[in-house]
Coordinates of N, CA and C in Angstrom, one line a residue:
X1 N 36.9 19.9 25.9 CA 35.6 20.4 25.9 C 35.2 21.0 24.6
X2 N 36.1 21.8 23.8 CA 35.9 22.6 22.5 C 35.3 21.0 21.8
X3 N 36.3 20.2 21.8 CA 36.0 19.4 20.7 C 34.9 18.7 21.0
X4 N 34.3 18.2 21.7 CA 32.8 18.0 22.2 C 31.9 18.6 21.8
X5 N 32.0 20.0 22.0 CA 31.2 21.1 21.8 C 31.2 21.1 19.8
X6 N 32.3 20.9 19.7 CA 32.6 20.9 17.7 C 31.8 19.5 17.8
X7 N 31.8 18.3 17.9 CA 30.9 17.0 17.7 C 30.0 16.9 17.6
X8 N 29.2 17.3 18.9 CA 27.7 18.2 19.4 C 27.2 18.4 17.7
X9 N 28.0 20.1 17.3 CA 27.1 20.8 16.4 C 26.8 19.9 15.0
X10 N 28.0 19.5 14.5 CA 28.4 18.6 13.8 C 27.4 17.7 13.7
X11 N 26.9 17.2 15.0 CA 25.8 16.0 14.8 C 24.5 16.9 14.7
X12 N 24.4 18.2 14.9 CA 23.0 18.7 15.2 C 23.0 19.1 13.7
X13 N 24.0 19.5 12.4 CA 23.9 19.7 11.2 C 23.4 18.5 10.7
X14 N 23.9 17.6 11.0 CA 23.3 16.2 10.1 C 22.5 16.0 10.8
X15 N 21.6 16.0 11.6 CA 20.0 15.6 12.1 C 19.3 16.9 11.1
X16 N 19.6 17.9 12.0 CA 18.7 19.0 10.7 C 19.0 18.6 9.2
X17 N 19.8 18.6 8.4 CA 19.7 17.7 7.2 C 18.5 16.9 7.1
X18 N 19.1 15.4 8.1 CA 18.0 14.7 7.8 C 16.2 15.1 8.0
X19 N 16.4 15.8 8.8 CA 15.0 16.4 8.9 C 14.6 17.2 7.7
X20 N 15.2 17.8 7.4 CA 15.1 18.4 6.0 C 14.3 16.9 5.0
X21 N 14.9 16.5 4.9 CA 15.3 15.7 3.9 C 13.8 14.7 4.0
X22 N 13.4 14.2 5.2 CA 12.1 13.5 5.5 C 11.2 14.3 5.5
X23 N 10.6 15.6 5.7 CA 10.1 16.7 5.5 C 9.4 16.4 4.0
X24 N 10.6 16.7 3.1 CA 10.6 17.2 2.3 C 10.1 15.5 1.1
X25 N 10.1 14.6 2.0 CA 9.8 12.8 1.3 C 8.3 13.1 1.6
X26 N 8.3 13.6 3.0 CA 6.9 13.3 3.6 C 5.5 14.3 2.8
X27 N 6.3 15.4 2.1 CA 5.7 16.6 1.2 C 5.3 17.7 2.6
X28 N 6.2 17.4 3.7 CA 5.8 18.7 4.7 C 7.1 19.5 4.2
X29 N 7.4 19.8 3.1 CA 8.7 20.7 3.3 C 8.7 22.0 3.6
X30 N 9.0 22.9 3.7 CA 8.5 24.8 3.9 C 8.8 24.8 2.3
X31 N 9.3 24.5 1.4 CA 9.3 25.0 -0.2 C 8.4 24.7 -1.0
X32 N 7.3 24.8 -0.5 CA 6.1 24.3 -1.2 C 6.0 24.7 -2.5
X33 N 6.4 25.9 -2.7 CA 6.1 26.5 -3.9 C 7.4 26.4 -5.1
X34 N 8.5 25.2 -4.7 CA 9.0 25.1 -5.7 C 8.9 23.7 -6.0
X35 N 7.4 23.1 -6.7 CA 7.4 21.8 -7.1 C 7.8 21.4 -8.7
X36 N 9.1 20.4 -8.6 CA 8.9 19.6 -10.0 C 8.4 19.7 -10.7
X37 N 8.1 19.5 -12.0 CA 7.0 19.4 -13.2 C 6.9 17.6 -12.9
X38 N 5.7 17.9 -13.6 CA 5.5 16.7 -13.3 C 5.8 15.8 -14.5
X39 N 6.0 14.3 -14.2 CA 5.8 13.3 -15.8 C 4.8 13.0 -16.1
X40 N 4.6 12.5 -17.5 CA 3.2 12.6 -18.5 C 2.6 11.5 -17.1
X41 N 3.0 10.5 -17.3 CA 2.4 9.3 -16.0 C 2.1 9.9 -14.4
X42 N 3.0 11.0 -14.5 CA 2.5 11.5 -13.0 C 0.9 12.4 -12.7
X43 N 0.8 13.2 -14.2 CA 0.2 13.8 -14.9 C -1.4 13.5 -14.8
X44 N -1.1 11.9 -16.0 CA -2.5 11.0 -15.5 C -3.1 10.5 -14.4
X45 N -2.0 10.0 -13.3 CA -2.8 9.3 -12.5 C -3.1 10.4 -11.0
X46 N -2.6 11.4 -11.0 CA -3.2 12.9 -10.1 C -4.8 13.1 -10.9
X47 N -4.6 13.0 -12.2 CA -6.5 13.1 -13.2 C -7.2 12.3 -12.8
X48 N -6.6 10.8 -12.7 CA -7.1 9.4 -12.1 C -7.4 10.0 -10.9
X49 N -6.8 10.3 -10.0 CA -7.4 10.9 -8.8 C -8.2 11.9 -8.4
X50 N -8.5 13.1 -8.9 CA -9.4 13.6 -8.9 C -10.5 13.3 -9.6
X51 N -10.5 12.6 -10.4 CA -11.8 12.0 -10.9 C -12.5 10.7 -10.1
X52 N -11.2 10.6 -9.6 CA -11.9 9.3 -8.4 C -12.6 9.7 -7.4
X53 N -12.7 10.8 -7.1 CA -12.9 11.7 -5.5 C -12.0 12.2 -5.0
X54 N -10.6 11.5 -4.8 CA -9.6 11.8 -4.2 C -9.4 13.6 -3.5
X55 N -10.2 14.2 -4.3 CA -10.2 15.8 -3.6 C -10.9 15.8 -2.1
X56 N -11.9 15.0 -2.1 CA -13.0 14.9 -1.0 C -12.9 13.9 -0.4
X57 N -12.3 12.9 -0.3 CA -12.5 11.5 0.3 C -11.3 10.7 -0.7
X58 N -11.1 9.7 0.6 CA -9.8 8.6 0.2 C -10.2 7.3 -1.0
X59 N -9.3 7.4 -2.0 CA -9.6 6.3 -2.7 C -8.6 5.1 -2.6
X60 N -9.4 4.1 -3.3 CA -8.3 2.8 -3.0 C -7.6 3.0 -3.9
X61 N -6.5 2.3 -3.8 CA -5.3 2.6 -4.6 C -5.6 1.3 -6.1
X62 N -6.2 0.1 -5.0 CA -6.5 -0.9 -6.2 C -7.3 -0.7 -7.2
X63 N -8.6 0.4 -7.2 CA -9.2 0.6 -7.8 C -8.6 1.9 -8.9
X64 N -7.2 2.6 -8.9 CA -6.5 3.1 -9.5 C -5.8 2.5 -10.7
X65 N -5.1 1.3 -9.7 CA -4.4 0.4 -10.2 C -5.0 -0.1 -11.7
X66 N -6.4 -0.7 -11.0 CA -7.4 -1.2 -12.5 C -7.9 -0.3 -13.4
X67 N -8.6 0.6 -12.9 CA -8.7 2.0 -13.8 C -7.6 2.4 -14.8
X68 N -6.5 2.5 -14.7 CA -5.3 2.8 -15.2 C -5.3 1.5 -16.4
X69 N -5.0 0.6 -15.4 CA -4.5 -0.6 -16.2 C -2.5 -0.4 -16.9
X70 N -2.0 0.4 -16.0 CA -0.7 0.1 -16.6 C 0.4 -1.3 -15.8
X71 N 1.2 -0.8 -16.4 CA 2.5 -1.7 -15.5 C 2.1 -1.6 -14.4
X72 N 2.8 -2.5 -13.6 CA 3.1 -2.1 -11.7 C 4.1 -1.4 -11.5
X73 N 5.0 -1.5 -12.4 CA 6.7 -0.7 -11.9 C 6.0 1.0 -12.6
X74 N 5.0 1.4 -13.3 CA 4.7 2.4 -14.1 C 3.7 3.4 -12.7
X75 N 2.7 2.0 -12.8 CA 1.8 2.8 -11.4 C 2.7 3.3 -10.7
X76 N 3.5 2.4 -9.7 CA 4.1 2.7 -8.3 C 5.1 3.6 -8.3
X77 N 6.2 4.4 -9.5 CA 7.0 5.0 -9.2 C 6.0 6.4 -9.9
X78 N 5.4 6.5 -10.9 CA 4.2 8.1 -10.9 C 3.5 8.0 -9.0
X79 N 2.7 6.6 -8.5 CA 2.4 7.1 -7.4 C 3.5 7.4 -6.1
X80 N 4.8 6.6 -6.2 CA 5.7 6.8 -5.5 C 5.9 8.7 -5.3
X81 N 6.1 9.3 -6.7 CA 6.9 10.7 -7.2 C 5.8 11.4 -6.6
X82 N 4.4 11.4 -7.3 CA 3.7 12.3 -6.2 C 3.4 12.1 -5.1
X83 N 3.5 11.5 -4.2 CA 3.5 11.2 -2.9 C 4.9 12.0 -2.5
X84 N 6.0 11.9 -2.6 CA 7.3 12.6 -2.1 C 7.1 14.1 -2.6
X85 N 6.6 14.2 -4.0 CA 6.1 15.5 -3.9 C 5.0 16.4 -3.1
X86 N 4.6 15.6 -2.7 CA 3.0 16.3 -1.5 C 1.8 16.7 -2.5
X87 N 2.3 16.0 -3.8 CA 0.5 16.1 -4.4 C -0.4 15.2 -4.2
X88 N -0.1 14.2 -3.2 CA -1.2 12.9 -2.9 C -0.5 12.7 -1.9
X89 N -1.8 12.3 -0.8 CA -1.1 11.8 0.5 C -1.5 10.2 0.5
X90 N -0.6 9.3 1.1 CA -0.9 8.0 1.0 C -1.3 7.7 2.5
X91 N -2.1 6.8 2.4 CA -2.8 6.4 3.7 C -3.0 4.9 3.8
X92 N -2.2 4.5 5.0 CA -2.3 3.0 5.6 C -3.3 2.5 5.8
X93 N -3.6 1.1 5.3 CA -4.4 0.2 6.0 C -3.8 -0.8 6.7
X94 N -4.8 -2.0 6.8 CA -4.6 -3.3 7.7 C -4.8 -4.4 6.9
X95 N -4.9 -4.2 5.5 CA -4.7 -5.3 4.8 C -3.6 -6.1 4.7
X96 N -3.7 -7.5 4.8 CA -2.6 -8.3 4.7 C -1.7 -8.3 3.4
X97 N -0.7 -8.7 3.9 CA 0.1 -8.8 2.7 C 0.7 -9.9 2.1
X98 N -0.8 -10.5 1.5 CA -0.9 -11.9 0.5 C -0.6 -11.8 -0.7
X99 N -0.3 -12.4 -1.8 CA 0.1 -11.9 -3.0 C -1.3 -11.6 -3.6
X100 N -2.4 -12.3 -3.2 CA -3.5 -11.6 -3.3 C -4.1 -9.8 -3.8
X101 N -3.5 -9.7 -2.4 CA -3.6 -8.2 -1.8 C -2.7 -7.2 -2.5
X102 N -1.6 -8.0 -3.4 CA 0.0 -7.0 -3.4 C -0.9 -6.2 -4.6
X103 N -1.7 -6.2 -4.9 CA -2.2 -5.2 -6.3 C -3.5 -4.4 -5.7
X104 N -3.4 -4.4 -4.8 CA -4.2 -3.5 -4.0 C -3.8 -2.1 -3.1
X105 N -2.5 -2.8 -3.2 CA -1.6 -1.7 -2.2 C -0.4 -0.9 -2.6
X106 N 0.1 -0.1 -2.1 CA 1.4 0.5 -2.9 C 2.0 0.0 -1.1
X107 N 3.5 -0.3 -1.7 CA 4.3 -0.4 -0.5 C 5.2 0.8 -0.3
X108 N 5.8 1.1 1.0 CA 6.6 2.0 0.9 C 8.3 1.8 0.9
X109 N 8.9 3.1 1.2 CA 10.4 2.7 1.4 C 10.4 2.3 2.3
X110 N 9.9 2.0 3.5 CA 10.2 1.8 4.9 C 9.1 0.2 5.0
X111 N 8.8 -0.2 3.9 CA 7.6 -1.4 4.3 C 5.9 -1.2 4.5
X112 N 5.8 0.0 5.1 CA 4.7 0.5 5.2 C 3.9 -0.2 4.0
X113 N 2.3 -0.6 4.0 CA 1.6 -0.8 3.2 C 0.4 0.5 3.2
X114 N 0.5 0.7 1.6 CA -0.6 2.1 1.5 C -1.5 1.4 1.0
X115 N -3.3 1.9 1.2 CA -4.1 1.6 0.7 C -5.0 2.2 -0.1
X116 N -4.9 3.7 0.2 CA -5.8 4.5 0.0 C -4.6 5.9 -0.5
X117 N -5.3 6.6 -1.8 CA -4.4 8.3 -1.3 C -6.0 9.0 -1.3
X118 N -5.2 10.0 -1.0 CA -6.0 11.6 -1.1 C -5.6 12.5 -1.6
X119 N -6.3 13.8 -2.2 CA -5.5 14.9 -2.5 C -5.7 15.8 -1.5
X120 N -4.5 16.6 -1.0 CA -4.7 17.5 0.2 C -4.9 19.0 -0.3

């Protein structure tokens, strides 16, 4: 029974970890107040964002994308970083995912397609 009981907690430390750990991707972490500095690129496109609206209302991400005009590996990992940091929240649409479309959207780790952020 002990050792059950030892297994149990064991698995209840690595769930709370992981919870920790998605919390803290999703920017719901309780350490709010110890955020990263940011990079010059992360810098820009949070300015890109607030000048888009993003404080008051959702913007498209493709109209970021163009605005900017940088790389795609440049856009998506500054929009990747502040998203995991909780200074932009990213928001799903229903757009397909045509090669069309792939510069309109940021994808996530999990597949998800984002269309829109906001600032919270």
């Amino acid at each position: 029974m002990e050792n059950r009981i030892a297994r149990l907690e064991a698995r209840i430390d690595q769930l709370e970890k992981e919870v920790a750990e998605l919390k803290k991707a999703a920017g719901l972490s309780d350490d709010k107040g110890k955020k990263a500095p940011m990079s010059g690129n992360e810098e820009a496109l949070l300015s890109a964002c607030r000048s888009a609206g993003a404080v008051s209302k959702r913007v498209k991400i493709g109209k970021l994308r163009e605005d900017l005009g940088w790389d795609a590996k440049d856009f998506d990992d500054a929009l990747d970083a502040l998203a995991k940091a909780g200074r932009i929240l990213l928001h799903q649409g229903s757009m397909g995912l045509s090669l069309s479309n792939m510069d309109s959207m940021f994808m996530g780790d999990n597949g998800e397609s984002f269309t829109e952020v906001s600032i919270p």
